[in-house]
Short mmCIF file of C-alpha atoms and ligand atoms in Angstrom, two decimals:
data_model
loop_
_atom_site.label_atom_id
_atom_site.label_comp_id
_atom_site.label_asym_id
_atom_site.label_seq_id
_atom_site.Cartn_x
_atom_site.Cartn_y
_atom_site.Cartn_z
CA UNK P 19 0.00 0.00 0.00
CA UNK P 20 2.49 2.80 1.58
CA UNK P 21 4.88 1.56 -1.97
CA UNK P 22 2.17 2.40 -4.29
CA UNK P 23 1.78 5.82 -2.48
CA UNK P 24 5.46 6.13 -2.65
CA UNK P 25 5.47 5.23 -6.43
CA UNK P 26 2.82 7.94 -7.17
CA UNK P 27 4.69 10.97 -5.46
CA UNK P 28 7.59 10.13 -7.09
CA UNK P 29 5.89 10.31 -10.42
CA UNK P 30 4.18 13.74 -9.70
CA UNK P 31 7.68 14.77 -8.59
CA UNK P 32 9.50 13.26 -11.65
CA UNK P 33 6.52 15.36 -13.81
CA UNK P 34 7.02 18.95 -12.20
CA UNK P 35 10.54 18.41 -12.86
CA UNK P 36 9.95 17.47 -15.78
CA UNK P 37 8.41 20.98 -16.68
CA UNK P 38 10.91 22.67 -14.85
CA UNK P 39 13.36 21.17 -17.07
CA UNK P 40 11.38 22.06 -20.15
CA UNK P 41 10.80 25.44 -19.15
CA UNK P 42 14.76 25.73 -19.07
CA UNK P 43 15.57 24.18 -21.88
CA UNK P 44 12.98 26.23 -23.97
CA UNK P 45 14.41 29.81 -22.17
CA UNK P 46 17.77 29.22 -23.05
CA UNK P 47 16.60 29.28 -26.51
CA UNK P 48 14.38 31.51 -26.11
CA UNK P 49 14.36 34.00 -22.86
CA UNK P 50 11.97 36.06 -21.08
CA UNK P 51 10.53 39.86 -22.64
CA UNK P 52 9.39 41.49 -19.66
CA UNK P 53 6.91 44.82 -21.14
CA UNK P 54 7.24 46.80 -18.03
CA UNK P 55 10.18 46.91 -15.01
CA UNK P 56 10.39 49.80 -12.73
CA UNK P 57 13.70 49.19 -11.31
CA UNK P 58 14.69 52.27 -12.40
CA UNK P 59 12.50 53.99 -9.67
CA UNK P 60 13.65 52.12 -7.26
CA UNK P 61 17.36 53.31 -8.05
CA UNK P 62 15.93 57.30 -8.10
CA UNK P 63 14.14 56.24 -4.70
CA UNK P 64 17.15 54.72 -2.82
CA UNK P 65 20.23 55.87 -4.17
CA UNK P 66 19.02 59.19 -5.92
CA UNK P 67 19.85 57.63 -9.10
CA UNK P 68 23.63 57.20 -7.90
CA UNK P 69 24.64 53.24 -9.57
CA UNK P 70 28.11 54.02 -7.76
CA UNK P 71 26.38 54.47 -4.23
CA UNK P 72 26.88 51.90 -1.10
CA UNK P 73 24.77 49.32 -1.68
CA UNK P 74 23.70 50.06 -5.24
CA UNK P 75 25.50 47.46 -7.13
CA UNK P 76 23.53 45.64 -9.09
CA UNK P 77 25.15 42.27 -8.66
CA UNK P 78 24.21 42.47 -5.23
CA UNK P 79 21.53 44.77 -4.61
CA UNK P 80 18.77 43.38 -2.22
CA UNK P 81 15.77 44.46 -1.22
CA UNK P 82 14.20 44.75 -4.93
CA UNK P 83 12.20 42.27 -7.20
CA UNK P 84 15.78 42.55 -9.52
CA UNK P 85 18.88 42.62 -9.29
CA UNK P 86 21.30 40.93 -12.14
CA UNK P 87 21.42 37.69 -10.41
CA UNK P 88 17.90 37.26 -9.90
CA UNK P 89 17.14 38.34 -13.87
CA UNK P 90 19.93 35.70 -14.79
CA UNK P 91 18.51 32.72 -12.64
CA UNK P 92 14.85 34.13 -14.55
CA UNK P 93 16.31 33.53 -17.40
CA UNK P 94 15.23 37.15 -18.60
CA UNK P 95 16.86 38.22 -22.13
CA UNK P 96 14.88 41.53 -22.47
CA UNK P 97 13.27 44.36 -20.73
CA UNK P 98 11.45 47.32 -21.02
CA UNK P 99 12.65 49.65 -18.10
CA UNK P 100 10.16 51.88 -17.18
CA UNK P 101 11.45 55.68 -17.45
CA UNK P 102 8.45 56.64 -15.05
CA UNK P 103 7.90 60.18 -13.31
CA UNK P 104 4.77 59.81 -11.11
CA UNK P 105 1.78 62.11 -11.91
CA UNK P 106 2.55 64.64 -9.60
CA UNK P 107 5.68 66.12 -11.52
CA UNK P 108 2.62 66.97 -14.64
CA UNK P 109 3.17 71.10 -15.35
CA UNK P 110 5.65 70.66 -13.35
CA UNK P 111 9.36 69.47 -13.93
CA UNK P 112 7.74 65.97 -15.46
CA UNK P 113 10.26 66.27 -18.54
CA UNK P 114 13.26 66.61 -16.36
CA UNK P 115 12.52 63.75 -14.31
CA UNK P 116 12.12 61.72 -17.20
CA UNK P 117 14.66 62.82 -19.21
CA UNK P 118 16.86 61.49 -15.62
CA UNK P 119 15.60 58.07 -15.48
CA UNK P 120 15.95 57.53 -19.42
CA UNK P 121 19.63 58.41 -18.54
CA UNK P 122 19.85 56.37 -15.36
CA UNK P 123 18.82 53.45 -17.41
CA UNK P 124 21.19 54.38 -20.28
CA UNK P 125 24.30 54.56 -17.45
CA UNK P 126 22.50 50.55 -16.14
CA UNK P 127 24.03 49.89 -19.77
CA UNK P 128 27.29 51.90 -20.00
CA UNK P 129 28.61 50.38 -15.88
CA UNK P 130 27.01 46.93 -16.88
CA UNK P 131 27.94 46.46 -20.15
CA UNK P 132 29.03 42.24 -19.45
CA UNK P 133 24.88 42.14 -18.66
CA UNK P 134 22.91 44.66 -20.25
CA UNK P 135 22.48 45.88 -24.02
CA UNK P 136 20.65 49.03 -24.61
CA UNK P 137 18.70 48.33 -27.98
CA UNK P 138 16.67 50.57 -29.80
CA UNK P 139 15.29 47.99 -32.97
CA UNK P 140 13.96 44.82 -33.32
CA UNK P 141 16.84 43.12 -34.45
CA UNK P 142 18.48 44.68 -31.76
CA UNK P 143 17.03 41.25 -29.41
CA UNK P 144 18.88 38.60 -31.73
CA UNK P 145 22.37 40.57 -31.40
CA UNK P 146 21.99 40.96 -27.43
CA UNK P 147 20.86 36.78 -27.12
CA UNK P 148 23.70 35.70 -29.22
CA UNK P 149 25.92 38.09 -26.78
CA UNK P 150 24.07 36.21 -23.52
CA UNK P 151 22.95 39.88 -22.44
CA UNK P 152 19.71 41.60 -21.22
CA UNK P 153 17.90 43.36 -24.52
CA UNK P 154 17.33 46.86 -22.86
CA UNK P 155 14.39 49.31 -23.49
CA UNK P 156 13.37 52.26 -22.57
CA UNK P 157 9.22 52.73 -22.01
CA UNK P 158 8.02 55.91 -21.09
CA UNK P 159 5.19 55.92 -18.35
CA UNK P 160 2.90 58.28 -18.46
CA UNK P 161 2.08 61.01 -20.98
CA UNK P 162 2.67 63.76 -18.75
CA UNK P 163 6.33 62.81 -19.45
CA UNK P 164 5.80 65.09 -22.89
CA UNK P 165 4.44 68.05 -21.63
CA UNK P 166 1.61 68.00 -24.48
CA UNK P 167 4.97 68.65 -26.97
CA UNK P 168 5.43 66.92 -30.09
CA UNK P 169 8.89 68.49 -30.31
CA UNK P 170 9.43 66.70 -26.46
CA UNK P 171 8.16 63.23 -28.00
CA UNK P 172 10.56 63.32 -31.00
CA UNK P 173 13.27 64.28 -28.40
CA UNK P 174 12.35 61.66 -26.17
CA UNK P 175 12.53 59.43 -29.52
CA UNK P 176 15.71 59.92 -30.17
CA UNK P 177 17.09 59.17 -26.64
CA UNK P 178 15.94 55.69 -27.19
CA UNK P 179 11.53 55.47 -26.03
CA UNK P 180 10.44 52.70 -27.88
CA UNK P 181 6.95 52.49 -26.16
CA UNK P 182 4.87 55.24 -24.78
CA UNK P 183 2.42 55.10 -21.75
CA UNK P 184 -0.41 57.22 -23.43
CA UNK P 185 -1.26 58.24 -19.45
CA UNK P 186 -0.30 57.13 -16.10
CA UNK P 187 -2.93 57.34 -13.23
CA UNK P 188 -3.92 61.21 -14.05
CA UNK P 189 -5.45 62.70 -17.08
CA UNK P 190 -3.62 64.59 -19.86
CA UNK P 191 -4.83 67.36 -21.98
CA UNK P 192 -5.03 65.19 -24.47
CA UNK P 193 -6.28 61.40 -22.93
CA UNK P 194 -8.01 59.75 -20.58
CA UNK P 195 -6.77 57.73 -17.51
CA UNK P 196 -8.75 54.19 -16.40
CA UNK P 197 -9.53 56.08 -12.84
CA UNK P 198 -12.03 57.80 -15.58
CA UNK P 199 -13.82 54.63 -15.92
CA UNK P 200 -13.62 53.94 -12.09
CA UNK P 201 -15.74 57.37 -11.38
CA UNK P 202 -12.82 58.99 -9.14
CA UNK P 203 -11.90 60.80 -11.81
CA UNK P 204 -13.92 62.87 -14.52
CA UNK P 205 -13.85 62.30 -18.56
CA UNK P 206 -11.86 65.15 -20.49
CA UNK P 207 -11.00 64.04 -23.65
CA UNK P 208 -13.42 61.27 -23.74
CA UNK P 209 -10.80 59.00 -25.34
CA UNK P 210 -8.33 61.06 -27.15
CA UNK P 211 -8.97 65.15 -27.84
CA UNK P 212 -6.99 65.97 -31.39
CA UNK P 213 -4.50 66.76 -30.43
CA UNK P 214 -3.45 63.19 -28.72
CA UNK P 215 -4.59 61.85 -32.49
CA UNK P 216 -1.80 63.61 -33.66
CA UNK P 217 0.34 62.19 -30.95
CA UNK P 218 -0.87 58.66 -31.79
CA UNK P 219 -0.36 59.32 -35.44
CA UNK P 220 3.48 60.84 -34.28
CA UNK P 221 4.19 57.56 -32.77
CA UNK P 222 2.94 55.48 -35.29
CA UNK P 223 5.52 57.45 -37.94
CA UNK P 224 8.58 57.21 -35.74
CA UNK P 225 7.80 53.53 -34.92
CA UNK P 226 7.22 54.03 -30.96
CA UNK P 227 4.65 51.37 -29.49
CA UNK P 228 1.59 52.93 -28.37
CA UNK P 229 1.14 51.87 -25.20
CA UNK P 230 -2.55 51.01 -23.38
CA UNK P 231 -1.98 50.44 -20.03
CA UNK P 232 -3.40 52.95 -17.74
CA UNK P 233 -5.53 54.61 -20.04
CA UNK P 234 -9.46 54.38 -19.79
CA UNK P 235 -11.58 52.24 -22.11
CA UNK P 236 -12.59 54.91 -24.43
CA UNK P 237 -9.06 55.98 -24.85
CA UNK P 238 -8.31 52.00 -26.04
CA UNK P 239 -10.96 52.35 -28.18
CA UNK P 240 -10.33 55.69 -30.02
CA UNK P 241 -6.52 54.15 -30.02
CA UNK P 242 -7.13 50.93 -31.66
CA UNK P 243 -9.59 52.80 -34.01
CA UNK P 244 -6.41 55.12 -35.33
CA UNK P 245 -3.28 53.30 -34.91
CA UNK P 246 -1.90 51.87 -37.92
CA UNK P 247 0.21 49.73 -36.62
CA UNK P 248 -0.54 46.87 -33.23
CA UNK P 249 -0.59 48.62 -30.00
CA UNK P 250 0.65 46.81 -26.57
CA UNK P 251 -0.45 46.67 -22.87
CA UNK P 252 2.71 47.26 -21.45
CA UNK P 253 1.21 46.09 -18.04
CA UNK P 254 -2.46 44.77 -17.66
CA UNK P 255 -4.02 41.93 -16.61
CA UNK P 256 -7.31 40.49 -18.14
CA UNK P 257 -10.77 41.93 -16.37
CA UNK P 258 -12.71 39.16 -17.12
CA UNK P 259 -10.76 37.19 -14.49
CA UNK P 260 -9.96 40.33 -11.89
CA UNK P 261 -12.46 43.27 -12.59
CA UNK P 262 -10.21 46.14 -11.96
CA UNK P 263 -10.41 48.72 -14.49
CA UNK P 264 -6.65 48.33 -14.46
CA UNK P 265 -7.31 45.00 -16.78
CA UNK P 266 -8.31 44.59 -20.28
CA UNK P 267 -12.63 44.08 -20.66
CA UNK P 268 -13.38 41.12 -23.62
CA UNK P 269 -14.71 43.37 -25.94
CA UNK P 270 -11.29 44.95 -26.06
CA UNK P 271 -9.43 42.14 -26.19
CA UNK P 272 -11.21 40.99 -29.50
CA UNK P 273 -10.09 44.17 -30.98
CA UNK P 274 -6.15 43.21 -29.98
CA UNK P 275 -6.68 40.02 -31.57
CA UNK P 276 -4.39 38.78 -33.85
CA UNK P 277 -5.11 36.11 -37.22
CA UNK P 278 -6.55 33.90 -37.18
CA UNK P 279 -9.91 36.26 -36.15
CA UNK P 280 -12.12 34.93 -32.95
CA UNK P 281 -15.48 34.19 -34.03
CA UNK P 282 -17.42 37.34 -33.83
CA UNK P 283 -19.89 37.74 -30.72
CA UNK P 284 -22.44 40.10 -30.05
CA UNK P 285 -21.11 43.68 -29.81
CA UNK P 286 -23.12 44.01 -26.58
CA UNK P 287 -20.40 41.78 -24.06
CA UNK P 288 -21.59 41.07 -20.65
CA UNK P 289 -20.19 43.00 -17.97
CA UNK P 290 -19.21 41.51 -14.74
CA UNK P 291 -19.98 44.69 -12.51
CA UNK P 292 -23.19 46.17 -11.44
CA UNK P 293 -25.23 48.44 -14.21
CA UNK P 294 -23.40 51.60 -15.21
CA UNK P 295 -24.44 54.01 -18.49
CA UNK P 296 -23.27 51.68 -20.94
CA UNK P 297 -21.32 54.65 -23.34
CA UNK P 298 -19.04 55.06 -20.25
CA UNK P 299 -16.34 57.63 -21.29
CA UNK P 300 -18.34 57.97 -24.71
CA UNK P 301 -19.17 61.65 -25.50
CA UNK P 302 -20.90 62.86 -28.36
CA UNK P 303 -18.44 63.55 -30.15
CA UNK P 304 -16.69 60.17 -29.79
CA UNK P 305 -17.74 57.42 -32.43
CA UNK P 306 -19.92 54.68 -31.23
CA UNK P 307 -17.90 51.54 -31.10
CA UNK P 308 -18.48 49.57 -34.45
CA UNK P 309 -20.10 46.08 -34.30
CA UNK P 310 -16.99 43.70 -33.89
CA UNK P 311 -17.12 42.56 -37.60
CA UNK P 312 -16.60 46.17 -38.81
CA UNK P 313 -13.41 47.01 -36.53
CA UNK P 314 -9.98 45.94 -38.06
CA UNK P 315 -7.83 43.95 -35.78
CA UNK P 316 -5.12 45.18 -34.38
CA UNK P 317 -2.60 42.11 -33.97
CA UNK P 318 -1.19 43.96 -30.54
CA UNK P 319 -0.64 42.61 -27.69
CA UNK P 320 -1.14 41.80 -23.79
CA UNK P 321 1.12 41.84 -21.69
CA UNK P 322 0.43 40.42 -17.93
CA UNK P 323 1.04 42.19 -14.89
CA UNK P 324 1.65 40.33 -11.57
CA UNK P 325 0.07 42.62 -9.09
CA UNK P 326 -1.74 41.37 -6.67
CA UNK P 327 -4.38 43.50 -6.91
CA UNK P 328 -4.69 42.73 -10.92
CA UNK P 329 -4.28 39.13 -10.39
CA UNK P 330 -6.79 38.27 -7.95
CA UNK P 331 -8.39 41.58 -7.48
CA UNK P 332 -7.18 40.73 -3.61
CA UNK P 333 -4.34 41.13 -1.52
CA UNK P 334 -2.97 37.75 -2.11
CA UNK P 335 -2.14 35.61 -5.49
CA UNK P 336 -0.57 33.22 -7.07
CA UNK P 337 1.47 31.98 -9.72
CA UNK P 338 -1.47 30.15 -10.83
CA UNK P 339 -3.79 32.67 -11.16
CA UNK P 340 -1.30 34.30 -13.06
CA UNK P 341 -1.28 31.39 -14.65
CA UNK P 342 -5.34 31.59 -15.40
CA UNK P 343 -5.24 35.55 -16.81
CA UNK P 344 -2.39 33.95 -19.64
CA UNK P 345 -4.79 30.99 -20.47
CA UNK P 346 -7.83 33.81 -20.77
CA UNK P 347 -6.44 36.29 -22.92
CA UNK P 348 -4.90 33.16 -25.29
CA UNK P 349 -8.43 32.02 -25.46
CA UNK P 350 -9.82 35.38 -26.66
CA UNK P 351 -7.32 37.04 -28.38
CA UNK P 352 -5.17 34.37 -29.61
CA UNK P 353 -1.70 33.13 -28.51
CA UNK P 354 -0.37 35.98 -30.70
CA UNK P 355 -1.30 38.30 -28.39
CA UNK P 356 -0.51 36.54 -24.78
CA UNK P 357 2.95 38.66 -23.09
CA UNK P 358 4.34 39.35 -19.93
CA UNK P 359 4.72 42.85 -18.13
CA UNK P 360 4.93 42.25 -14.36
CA UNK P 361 5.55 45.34 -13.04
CA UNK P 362 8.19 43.97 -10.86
CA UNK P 363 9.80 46.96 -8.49
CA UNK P 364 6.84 48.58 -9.69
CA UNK P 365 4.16 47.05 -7.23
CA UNK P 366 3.79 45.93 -3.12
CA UNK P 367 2.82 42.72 -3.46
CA UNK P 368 3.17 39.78 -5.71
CA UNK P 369 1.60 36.43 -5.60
CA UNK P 370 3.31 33.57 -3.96
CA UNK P 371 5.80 31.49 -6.16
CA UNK P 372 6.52 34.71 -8.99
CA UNK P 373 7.74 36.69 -6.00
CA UNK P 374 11.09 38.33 -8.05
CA UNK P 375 11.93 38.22 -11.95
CA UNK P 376 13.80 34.59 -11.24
CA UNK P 377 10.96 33.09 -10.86
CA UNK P 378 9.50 33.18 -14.69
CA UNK P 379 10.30 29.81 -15.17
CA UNK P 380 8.16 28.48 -12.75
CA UNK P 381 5.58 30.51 -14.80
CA UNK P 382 6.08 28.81 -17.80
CA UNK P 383 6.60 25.43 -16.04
CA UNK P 384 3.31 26.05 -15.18
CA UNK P 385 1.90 26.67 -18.79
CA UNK P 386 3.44 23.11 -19.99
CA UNK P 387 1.83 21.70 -17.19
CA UNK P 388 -1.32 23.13 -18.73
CA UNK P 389 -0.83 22.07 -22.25
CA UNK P 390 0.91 24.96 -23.53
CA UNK P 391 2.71 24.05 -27.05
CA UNK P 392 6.32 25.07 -26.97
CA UNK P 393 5.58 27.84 -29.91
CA UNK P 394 2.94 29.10 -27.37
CA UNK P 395 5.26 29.35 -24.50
CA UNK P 396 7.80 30.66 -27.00
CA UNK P 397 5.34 33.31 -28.18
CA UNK P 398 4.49 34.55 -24.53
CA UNK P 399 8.06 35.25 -23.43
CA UNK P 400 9.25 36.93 -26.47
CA UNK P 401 8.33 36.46 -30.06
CA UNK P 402 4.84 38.11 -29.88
CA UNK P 403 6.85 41.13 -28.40
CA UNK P 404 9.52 40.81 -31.08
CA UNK P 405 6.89 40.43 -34.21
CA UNK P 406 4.83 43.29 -32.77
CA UNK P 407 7.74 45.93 -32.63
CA UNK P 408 8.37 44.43 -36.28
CA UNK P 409 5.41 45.37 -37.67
CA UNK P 410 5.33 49.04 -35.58
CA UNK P 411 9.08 49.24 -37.45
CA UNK P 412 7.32 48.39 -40.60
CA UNK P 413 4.49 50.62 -40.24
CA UNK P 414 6.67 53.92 -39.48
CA UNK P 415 7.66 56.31 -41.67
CA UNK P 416 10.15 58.70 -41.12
CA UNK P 417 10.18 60.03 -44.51
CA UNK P 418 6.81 61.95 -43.63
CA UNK P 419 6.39 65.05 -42.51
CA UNK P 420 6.28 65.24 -39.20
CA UNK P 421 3.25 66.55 -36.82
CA UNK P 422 3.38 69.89 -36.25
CA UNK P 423 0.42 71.20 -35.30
CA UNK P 424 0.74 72.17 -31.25
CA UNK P 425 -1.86 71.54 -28.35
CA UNK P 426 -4.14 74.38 -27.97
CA UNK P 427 -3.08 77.24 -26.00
CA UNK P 428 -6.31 76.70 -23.81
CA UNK P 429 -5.83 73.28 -23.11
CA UNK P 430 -2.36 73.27 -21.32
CA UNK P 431 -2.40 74.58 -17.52
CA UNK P 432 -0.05 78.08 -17.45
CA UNK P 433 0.55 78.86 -14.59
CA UNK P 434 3.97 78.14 -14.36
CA UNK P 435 5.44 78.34 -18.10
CA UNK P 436 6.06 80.84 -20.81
CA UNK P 437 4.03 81.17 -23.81
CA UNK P 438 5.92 81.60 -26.93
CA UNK P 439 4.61 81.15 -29.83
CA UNK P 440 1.45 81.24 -28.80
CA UNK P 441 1.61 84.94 -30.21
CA UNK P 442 -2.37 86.21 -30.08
CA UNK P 443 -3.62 84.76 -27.36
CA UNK P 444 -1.42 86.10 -24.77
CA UNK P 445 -0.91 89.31 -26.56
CA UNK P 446 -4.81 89.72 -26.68
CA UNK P 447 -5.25 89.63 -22.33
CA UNK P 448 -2.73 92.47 -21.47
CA UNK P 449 -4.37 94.62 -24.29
CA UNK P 450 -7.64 94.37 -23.16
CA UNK P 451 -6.72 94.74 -19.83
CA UNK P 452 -5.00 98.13 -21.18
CA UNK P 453 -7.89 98.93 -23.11
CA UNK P 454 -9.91 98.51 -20.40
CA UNK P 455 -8.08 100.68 -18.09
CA UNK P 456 -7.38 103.64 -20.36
CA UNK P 457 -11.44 103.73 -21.33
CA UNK P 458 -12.46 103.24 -17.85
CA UNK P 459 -12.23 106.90 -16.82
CA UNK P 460 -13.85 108.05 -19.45
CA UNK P 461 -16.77 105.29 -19.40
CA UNK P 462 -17.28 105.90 -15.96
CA UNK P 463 -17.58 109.54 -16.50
CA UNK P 464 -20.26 108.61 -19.06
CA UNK P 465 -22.13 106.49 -16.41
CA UNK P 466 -21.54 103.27 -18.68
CA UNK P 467 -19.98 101.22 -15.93
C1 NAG X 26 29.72 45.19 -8.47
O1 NAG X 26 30.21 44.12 -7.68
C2 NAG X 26 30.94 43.15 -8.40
C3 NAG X 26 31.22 41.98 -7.47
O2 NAG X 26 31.67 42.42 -6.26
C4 NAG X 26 32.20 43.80 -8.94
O3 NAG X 26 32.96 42.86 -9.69
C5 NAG X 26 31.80 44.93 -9.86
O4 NAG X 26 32.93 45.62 -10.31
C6 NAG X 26 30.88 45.91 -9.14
N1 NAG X 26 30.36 46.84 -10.13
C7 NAG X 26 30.18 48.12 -9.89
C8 NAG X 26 29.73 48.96 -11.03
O5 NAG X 26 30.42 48.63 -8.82
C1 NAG X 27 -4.03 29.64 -5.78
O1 NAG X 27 -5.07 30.39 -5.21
C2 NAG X 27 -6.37 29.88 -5.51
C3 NAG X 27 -7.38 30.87 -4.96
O2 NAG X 27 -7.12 31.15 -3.62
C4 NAG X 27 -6.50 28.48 -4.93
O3 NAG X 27 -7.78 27.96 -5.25
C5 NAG X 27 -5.43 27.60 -5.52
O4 NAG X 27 -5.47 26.33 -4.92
C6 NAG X 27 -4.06 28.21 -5.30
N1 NAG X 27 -3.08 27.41 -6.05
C7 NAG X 27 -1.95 27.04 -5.53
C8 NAG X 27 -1.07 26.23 -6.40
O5 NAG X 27 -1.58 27.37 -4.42
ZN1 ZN X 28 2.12 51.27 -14.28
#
């Protein structure tokens, strides 16, 4: 009896290593493309972005979700680091700060150079594997980080953004945030005003991935209505699983599909939370969404965060509920679309077993164990990533004119900037206000004040 009980554990044992051993063998071949790291805050938060500092060698800095051992033993070949300045810095010094953690994670490159590879292209991944280093990215969170400047984006271009974060947990002038859809904050743009069309169409020409997490469901849908080319979730989890307005609803996640198309469903999806006004976010003077069959599909893609709070919509996880939001997204949008963007150094709490970035092959251990095919797995960790930023390379254009129209004077806070080039506008206040002064008198006199 006790043998045959003996036998079996062994087996299950045998199995998991199996997996294990799988998962392994596939990352060496082909490693992990993490969408969205903030480990770059962390270094602004503890060392003041000093990588010489006590304590702030990588090798052996503790206390974070990575560090280069841990990304190493993850077998992680690729990264987006987050160049995030928090909503706060918006008409404020929210440029500066990100123009400092694009260059913190430039120096991660230059002092690390055995590890990390800052890329810029596509083909940039292949070069960095065949080297055994870290493919480095820069994503910029949060479109406050532009200053509503076209000029600032093209800047920010050329120092190496290859995604954009259309908004972080605030508003822009020009887009809406998902705390829109949550009712703590109000609609503005209701999706995207036109002047964040023009930035959409400015990062579609330069070949910058448009970047969905964050922003509020109309903003997804005016996106994926104008983008030419696939858009990513840098960082968000499916809502059909965890209904936080932080995840991806269904009916947007047939719109990221990629070939071959999901069978077309009623427009009108069931949603999990109590009645609201259906149009949420949806002014007048934004389109009603298209039956499904009308809408192109955008071949972008999803890629999963790990927070707690996304995962489970509680304050503890798991790896296999992590596990469960992968398996959902492959079901609706296709394994085309299924990434990984866990927000690691980013977030306070992670579920148990993906608790730092070794731990991704546990992750896709656990996808084998669930029938994943290898291409599957394959696609997950990086070659949806890779074919996406293909086709966004494909789709730019840097031999058309660029964007030049600026934001409306009225739409940008002034309080604490100049106004140049805005000639009338500013001119036309102070002459009134002369005008008004100089008449005054004289009105008065008249009794026609
Ligand atoms: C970090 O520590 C390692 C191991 O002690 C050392 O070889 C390396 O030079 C250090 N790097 C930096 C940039 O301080
Ligand atoms: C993960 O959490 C879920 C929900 O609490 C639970 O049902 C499941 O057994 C857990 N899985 C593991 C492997 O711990
Ligand atoms: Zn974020």
């Amino acid at each position: 009896m006790w043998s045959g009980w003996w036998v079996w554990a062994l087996l299950g044992l045998c199995a998991a290593d199996q997996f294990r051993e799988q998962a392994r063998r596939i990352m060496s071949d082909t490693p992990a493309v993490d969408g969205h790291n903030d480990l770059p805050w962390q270094l602004l938060k503890r060392f003041n972005n000093q990588l010489l500092a006590a304590g702030a060698n990588l090798s052996s800095l503790e206390g974070t979700h990575t560090s280069i051992p841990k990304l190493r033993a993850g077998f992680v070949g690729g990264q987006f680091w987050s160049a995030y300045t928090p909503c706060d810095t918006q008409n404020k010094d929210s440029v500066k700060r990100t123009l400092e953690q694009i260059d913190v994670i430039h120096r991660m490159c230059q002092l690390y150079p055995e590890t990390f590879a800052c890329i810029t292209s596509s083909s940039g991944f292949g070069e960095a594997w065949a080297a055994h280093k870290v493919a480095s990215l820069v994503g910029v969170e949060g479109g406050h980080s532009i200053d509503s400047s076209l000029a600032v984006l093209r800047a920010l271009y050329h120092l190496g953004m290859r995604y954009l974060t259309l908004t972080h947990s605030c508003n822009t002038p020009w887009a809406d945030n998902w705390l829109v859809d949550t009712g703590a904050d109000e609609a503005q743009s209701k999706g995207l005003s036109p002047f964040g069309k023009r930035v959409v169409k400015e990062l579609n020409r330069l070949g910058v991935m448009v970047d969905l997490a964050h922003v509020s469901m109309a903003t997804m849908r005016a996106v994926l209505e104008l983008s030419k080319a696939p858009v990513i979730f840098s960082h968000s989890s499916a809502y059909a699983i965890c209904p936080n307005r932080r995840n991806v609803p269904d009916d947007v996640l047939e719109l990221v599909v990629s070939a071959p198309a999901a069978p077309p469903r009623p427009p009108t999806a069931p949603r999990p939370s109590k009645p609201r006004p259906r149009p949420q976010g949806l002014g007048p003077n934004q389109p009603h969404p298209r039956p499904l069959s009308q809408q192109k599909q955008n071949r972008g893609l999803v890629m999963v965060n790990f927070y707690n709070d996304y995962v489970s919509c509680q304050k503890e996880a798991n790896l296999s509920q992590v596990a469960d939001h992968l398996d959902h997204i492959k079901k609706v949008a296709g394994a085309e679309a299924v990434g990984l963007g866990g927000d690691f150094d980013g977030v306070t709490r992670l579920p148990a077993g993906l608790e730092d970035v070794s731990k991704y092959p546990d992750l896709v251990a656990e996808l084998l164990r669930r029938g994943w095919s290898e291409q599957d797995v394959k696609g997950a960790l990086a070659n949806n990533l890779v074919r996406v930023f293909m086709e966004v390379e494909k789709a730019s254009n840097h031999a058309a004119a660029p964007e030049e129209e600026p934001i409306a004077l009225d739409q940008l806070e002034a309080s604490c900037r100049t106004l140049y080039g805005y000639s009338r506008a500013p001119l036309l206040q102070p002459l009134l206000g002369a005008l008004l002064t100089t008449t005054a008198p004289l009105l008065l006199s008249l009794h026609l004040l």
